[in-house]
PDB file of C-alpha atoms and ligand atoms in Angstrom:
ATOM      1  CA  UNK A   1       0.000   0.000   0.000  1.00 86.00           C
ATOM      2  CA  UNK A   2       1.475   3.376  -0.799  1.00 97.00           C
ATOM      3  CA  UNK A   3       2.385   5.568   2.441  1.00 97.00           C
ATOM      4  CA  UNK A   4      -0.165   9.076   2.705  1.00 98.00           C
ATOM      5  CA  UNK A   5       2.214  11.668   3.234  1.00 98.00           C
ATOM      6  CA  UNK A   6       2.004  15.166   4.569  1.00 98.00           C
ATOM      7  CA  UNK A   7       5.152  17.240   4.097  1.00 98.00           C
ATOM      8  CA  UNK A   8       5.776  20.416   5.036  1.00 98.00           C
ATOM      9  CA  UNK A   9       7.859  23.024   2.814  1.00 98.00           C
ATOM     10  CA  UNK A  10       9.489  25.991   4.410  1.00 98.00           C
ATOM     11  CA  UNK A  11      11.260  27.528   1.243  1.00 98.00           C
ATOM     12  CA  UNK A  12      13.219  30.182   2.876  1.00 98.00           C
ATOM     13  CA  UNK A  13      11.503  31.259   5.944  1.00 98.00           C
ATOM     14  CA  UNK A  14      12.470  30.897   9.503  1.00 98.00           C
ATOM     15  CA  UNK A  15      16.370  31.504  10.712  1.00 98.00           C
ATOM     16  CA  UNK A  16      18.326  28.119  12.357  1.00 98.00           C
ATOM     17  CA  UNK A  17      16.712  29.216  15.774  1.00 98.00           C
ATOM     18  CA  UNK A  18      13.418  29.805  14.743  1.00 98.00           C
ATOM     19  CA  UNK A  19      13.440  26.998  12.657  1.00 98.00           C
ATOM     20  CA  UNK A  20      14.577  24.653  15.467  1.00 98.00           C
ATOM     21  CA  UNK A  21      11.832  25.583  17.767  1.00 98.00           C
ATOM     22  CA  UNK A  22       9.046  25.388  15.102  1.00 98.00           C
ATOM     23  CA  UNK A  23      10.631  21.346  14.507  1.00 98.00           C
ATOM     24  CA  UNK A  24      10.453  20.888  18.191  1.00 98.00           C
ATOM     25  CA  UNK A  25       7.163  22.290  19.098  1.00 98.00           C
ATOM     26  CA  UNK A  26       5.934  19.967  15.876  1.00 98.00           C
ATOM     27  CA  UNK A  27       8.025  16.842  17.723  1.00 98.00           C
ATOM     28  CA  UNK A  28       6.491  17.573  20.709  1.00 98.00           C
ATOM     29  CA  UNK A  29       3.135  17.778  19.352  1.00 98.00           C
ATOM     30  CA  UNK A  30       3.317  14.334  17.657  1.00 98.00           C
ATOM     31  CA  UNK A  31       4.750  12.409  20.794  1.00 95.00           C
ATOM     32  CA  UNK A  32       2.460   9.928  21.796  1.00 88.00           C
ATOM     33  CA  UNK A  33      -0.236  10.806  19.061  1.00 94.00           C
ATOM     34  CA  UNK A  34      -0.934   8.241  16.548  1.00 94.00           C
ATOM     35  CA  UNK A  35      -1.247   9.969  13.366  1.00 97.00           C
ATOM     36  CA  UNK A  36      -2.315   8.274   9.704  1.00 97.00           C
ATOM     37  CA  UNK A  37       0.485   9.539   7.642  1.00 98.00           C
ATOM     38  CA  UNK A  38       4.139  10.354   7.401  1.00 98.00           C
ATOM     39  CA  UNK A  39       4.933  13.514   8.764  1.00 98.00           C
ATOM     40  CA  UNK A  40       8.138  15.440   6.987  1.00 98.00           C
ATOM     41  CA  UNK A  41       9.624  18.778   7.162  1.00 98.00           C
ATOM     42  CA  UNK A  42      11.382  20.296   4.219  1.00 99.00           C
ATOM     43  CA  UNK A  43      13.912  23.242   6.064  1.00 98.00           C
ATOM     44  CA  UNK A  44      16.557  25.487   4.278  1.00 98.00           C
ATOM     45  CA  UNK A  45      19.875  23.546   4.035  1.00 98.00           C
ATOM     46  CA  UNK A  46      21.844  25.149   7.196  1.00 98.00           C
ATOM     47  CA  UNK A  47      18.919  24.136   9.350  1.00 98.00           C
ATOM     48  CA  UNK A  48      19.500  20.117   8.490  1.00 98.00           C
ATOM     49  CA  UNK A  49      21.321  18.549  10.628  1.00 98.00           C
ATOM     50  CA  UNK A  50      20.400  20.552  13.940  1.00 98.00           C
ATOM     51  CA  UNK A  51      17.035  19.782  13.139  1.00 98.00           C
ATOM     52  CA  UNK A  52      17.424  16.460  12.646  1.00 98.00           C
ATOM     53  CA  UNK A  53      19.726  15.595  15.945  1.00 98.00           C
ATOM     54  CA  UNK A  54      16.768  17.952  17.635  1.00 98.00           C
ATOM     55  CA  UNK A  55      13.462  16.251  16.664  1.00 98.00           C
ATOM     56  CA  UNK A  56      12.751  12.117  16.750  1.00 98.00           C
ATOM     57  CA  UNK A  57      13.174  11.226  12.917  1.00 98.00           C
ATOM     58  CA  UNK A  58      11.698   8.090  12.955  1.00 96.00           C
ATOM     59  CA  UNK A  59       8.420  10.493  13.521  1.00 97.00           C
ATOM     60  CA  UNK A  60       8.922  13.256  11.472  1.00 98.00           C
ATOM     61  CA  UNK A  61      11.242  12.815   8.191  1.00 98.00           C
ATOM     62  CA  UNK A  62      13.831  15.867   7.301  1.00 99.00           C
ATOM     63  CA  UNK A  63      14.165  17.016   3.834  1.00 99.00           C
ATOM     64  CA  UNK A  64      15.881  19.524   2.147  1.00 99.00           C
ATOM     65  CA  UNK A  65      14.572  21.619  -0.763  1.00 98.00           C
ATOM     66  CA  UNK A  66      17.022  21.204  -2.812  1.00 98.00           C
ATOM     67  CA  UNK A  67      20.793  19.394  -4.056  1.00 98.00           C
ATOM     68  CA  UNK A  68      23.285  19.975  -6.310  1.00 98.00           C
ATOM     69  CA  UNK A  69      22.857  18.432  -9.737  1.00 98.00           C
ATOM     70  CA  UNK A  70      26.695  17.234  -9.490  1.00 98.00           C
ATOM     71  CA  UNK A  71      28.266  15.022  -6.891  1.00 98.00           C
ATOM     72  CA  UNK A  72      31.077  16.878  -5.345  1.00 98.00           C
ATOM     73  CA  UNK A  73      33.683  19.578  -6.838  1.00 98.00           C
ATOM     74  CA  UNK A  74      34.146  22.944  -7.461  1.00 98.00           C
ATOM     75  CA  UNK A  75      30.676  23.835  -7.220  1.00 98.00           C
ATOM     76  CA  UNK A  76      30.988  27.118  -5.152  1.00 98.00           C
ATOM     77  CA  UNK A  77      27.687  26.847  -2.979  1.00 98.00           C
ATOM     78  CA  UNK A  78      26.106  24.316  -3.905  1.00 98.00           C
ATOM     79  CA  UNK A  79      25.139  21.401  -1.418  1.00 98.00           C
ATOM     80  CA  UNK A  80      25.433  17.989  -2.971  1.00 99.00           C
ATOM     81  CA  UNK A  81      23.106  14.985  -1.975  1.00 99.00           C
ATOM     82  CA  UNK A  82      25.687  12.775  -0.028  1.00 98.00           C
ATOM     83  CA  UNK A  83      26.260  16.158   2.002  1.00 99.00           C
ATOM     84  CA  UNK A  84      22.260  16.297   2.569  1.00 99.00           C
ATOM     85  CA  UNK A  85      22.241  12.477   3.434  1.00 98.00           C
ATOM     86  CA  UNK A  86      24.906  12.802   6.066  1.00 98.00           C
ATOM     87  CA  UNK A  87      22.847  15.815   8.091  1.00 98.00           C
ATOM     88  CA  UNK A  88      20.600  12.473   8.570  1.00 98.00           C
ATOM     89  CA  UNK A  89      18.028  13.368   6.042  1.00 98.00           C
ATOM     90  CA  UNK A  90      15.987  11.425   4.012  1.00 98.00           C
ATOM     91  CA  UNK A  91      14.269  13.408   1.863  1.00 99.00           C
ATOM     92  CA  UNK A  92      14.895  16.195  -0.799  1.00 99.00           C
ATOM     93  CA  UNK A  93      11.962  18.484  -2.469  1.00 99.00           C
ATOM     94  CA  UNK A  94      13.359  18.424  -6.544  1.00 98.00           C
ATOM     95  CA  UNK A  95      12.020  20.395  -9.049  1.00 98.00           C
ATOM     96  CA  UNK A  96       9.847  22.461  -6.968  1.00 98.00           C
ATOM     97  CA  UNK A  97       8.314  25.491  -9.204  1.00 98.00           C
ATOM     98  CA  UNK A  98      10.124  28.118  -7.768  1.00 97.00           C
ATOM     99  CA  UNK A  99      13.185  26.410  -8.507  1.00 98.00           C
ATOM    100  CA  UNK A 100      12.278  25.590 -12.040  1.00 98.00           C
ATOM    101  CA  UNK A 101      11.037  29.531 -12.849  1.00 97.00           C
ATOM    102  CA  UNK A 102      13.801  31.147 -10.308  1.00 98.00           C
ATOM    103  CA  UNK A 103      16.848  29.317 -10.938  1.00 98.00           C
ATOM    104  CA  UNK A 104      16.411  28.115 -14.537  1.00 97.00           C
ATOM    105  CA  UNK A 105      16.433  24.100 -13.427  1.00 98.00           C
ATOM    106  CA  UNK A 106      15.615  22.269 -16.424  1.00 98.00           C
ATOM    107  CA  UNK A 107      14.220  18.543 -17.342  1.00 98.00           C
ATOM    108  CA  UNK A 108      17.998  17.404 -17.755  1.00 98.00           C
ATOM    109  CA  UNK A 109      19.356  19.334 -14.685  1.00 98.00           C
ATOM    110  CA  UNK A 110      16.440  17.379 -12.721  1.00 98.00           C
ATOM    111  CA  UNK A 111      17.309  14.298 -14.115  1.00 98.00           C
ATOM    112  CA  UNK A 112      20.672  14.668 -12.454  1.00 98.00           C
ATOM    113  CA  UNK A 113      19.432  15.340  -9.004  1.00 98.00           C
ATOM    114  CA  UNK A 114      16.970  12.322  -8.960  1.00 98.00           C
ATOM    115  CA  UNK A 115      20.106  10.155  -9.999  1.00 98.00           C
ATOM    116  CA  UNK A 116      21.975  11.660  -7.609  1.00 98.00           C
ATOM    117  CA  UNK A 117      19.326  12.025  -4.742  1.00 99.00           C
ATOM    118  CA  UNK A 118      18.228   8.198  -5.131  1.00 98.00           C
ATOM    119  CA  UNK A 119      22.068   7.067  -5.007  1.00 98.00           C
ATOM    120  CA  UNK A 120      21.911   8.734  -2.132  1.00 98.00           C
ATOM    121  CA  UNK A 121      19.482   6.685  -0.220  1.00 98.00           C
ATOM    122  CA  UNK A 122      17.260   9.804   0.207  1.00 98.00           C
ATOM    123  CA  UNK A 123      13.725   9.970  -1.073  1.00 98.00           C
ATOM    124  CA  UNK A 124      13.047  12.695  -3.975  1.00 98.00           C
ATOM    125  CA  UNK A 125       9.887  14.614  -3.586  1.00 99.00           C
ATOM    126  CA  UNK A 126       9.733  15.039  -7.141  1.00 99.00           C
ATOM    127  CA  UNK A 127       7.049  18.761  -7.934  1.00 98.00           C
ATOM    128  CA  UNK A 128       5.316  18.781 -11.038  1.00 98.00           C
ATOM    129  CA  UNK A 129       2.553  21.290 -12.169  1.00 98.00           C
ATOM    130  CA  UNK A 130       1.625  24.141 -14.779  1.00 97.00           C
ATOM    131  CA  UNK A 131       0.997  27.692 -14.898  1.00 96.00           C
ATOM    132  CA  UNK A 132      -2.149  29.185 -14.825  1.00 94.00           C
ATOM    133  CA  UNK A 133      -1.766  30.062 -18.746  1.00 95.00           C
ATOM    134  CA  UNK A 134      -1.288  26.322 -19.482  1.00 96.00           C
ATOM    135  CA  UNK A 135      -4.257  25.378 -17.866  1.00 95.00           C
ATOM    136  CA  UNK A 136      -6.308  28.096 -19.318  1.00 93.00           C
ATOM    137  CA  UNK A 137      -5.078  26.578 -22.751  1.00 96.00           C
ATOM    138  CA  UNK A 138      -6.432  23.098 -21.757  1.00 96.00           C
ATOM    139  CA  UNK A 139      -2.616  22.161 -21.611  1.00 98.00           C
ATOM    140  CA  UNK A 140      -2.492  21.133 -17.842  1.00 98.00           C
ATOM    141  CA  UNK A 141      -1.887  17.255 -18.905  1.00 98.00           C
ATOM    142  CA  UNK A 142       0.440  17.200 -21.112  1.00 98.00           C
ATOM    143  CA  UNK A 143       2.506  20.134 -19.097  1.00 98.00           C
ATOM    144  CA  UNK A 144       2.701  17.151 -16.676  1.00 98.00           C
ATOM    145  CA  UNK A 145       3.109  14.492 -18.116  1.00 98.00           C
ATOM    146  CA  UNK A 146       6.517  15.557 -20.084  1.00 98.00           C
ATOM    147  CA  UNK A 147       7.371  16.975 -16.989  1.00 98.00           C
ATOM    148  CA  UNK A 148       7.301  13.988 -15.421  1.00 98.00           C
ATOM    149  CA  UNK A 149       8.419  11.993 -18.509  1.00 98.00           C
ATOM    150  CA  UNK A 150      11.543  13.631 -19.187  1.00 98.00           C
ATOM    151  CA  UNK A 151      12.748  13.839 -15.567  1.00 98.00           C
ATOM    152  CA  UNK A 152      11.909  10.000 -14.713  1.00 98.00           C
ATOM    153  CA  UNK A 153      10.885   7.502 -17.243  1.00 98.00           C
ATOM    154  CA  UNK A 154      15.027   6.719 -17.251  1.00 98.00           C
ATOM    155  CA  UNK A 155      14.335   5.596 -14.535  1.00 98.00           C
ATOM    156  CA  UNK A 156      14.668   1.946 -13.982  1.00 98.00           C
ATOM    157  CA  UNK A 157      11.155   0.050 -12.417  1.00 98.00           C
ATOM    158  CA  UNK A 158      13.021   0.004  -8.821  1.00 97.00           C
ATOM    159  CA  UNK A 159      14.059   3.166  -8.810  1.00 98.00           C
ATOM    160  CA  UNK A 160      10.906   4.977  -9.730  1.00 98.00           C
ATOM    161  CA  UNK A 161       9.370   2.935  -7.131  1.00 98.00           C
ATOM    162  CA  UNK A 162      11.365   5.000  -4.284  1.00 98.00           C
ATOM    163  CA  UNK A 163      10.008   8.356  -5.587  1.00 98.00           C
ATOM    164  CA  UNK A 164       6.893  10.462  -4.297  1.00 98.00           C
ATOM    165  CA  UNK A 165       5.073  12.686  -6.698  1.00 98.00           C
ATOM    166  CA  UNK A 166       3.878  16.149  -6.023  1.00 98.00           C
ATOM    167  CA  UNK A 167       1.272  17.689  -7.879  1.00 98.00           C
ATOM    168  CA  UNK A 168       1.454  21.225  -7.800  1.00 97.00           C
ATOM    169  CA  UNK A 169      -0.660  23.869 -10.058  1.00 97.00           C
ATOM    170  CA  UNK A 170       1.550  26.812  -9.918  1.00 95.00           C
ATOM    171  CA  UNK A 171      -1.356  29.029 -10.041  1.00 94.00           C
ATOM    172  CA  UNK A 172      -2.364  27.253  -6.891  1.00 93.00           C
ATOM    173  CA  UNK A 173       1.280  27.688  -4.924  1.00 90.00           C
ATOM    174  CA  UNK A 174       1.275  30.829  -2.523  1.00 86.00           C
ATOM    175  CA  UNK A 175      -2.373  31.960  -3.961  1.00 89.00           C
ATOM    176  CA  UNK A 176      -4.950  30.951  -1.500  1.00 85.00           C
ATOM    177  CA  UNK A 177      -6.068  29.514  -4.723  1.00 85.00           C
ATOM    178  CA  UNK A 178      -6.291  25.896  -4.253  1.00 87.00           C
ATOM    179  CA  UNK A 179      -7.511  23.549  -6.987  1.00 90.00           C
ATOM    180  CA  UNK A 180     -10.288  21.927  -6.090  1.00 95.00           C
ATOM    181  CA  UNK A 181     -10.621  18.738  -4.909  1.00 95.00           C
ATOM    182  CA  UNK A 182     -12.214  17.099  -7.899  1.00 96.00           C
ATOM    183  CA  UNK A 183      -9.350  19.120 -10.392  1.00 96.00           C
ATOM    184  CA  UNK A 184      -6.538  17.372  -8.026  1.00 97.00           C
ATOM    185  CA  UNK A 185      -8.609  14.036  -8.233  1.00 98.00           C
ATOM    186  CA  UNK A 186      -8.420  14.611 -11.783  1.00 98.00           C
ATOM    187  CA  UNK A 187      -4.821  15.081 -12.397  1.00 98.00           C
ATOM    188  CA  UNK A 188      -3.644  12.281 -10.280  1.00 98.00           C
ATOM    189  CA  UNK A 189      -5.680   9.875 -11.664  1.00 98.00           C
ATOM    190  CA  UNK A 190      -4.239  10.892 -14.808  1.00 98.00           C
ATOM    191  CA  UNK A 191      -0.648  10.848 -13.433  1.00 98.00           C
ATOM    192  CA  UNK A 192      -1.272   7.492 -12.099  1.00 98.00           C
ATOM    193  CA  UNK A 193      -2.872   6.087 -15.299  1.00 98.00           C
ATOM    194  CA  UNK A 194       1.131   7.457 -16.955  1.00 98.00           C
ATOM    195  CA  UNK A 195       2.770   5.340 -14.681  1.00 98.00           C
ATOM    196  CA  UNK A 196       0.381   2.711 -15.260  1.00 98.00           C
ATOM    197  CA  UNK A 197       0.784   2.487 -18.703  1.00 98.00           C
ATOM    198  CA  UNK A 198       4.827   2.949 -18.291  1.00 98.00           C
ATOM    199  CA  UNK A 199       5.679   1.098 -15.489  1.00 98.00           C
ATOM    200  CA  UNK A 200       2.889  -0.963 -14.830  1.00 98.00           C
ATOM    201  CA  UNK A 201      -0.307  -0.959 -12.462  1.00 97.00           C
ATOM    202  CA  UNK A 202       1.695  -2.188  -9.192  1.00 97.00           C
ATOM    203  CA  UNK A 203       4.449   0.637  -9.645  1.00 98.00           C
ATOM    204  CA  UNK A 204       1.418   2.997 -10.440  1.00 98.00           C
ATOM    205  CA  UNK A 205      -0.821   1.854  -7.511  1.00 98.00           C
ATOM    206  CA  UNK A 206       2.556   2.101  -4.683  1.00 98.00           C
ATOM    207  CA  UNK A 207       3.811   5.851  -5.744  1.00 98.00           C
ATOM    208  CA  UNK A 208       2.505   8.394  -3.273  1.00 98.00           C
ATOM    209  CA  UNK A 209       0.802  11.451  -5.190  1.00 98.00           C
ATOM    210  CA  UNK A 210       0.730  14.619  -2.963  1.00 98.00           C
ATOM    211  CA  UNK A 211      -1.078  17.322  -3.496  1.00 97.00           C
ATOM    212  CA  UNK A 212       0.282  21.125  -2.890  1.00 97.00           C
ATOM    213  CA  UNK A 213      -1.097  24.187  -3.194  1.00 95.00           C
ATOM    214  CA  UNK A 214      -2.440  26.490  -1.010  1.00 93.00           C
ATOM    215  CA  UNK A 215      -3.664  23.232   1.086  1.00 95.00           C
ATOM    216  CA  UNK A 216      -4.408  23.995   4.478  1.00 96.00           C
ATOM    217  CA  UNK A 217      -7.005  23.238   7.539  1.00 95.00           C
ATOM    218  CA  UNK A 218     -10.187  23.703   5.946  1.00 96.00           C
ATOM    219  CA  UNK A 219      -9.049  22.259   2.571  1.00 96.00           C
ATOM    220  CA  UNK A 220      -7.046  19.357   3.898  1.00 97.00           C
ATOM    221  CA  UNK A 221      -9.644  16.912   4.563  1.00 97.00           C
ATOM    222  CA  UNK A 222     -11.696  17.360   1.075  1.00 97.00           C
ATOM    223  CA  UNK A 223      -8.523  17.081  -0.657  1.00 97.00           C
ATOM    224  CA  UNK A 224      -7.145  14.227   0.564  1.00 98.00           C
ATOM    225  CA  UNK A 225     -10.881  12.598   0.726  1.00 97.00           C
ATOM    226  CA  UNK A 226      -9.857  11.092  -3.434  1.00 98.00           C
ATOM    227  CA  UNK A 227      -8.656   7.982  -3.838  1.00 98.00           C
ATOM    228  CA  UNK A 228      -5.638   9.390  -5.418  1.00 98.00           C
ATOM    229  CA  UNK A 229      -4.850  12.526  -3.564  1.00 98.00           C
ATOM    230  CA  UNK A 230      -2.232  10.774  -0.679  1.00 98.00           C
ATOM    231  CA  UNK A 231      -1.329  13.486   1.150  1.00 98.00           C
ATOM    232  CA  UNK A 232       0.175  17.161   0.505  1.00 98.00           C
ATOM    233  CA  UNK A 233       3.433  19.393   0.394  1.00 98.00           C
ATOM    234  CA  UNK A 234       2.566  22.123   2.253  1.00 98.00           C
ATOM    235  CA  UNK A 235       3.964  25.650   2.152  1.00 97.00           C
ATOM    236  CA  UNK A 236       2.656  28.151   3.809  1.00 97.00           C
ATOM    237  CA  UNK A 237       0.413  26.053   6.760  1.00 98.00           C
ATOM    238  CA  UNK A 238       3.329  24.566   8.064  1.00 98.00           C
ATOM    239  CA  UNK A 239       5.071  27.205   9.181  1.00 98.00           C
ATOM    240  CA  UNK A 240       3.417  27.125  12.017  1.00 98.00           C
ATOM    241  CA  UNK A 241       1.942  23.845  14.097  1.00 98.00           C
ATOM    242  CA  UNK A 242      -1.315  25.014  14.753  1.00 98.00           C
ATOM    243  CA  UNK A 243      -1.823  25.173  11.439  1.00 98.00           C
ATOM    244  CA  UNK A 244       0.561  22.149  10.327  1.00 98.00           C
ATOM    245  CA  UNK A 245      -1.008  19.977  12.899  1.00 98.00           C
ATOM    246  CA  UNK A 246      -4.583  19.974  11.825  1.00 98.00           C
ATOM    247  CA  UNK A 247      -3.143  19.147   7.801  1.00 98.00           C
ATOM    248  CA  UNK A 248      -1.719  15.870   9.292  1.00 98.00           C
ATOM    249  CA  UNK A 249      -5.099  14.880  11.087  1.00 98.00           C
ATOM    250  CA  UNK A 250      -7.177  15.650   8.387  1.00 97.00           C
ATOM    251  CA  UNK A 251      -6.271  11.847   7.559  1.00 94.00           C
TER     252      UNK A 251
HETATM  253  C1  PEP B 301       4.670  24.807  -1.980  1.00 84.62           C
HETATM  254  O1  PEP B 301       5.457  25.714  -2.072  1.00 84.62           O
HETATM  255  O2  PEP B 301       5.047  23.656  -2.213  1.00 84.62           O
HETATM  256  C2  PEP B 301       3.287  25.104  -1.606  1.00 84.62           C
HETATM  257  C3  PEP B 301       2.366  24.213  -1.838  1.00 84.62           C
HETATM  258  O3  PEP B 301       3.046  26.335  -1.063  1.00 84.62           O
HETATM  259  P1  PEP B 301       1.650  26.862  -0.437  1.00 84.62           P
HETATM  260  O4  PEP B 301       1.111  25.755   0.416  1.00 84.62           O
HETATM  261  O5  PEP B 301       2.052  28.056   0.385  1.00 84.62           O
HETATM  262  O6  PEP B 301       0.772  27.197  -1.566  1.00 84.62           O
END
């Protein structure tokens, strides 16, 4: 069965203090709860490994936002994956739309950092989604589906069984827009019916489709009602755990 996920992304809010009391307030809000989903946090690089000494990470996963599409050189500033790995976590966000529209990363680049992130041993959060203007030209599928066809269908069966979708309309990210529930139903059915028809219906069926966009309390639970909405990546609601907390219930 694939996992339902809720994962929070805090692009580039909150300094390393700030950031480590928001993780522990969260930790401390999930001890002794049963909750029905993965909980993750998606912090700025620096915060990483402080975060993830800080909190109990067999509770809440750490991810970064980002890697490096190379592996290790002369790469002023960047942060490869086996330096994200070793801050002890598990998860990167790739090919968020910010990144794609703010820093130029293309298909090819993202191809990279999938390679890279999976030899890893951390778990890509791979973002796909289209503009408002694609949608209004009825182009919202196939937007997504090269998107997600040039980034991962060299992937090899095994290996795109260790990656999480998330679908995220970028008219939808940061908006108080949110696309409703039967649009995200829609496009992950259609995603799913992709990897169907590449990799077959098990592959299909396991991969964890999240939804982001402007999800939050009183979306959550409508959202993640369809049978192939399994979870969210959340921006803006989890940087704070009264509003974080009631995303993960909503399952
Ligand atoms: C995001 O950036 O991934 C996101 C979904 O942001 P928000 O929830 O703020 O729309």
């Amino acid at each position: 069965m694939r996992k339902k996920i809720v994962a929070g992304n805090w692009k580039m809010n909150k300094n390393l203090q700030e950031g480590l009391s928001l993780a522990t307030e969260l930790n401390e809000a999930l001890k002794g709860k049963t909750v029905n989903c993965d909980v993750v946090i998606g912090t700025p690089f620096i915060h990483l490994a402080s975060v993830a000494k800080a909190i109990d990470t067999t509770k809440i996963g750490v991810s970064a936002q980002n890697c490096a599409d190379k592996a290790s050189g002369a790469y002023t500033g960047e942060v490869s994956a086996e330096m994200v790995a070793s801050t002890g976590a598990t998860y990167v966000i790739l090919g968020h739309s910010e990144r794609r529209a703010y820093y130029h990363e293309t298909p090819e680049i993202l191809k990279e950092k999938v390679l890279l992130a999976l030899a890893n041993n951390l778990t890509p959060i791979f973002c796909i989604g289209e503009v408002l203007a694609e949608r209004e030209a009825e182009k919202h599928f196939e937007v997504v589906k090269s998107q997600i066809q040039d980034s991962l269908f060299g992937l090899s069966e095994e290996d795109f069984g260790k990656i999480v979708l998330a679908y995220e309309p970028v008219w939808a990210i940061g908006t108080g827009k949110t696309a409703t529930a039967d649009q995200a139903q829609e496009m992950h059915a259609f995603i799913r019916k992709i990897l169907a028809d590449k990799y077959g219906q098990a592959v299909a069926d396991n991969t964890s489709i999240l939804y982001g966009g402007s999800c939050n309390a009183s979306n959550a639970k409508e959202l993640f009602a369809n049978p192939d909405v399994d979870g969210g990546l959340i921006g803006g609601a989890s940087l704070g755990v009264d509003k974080f907390m009631p995303i993960i219930e909503a399952f």
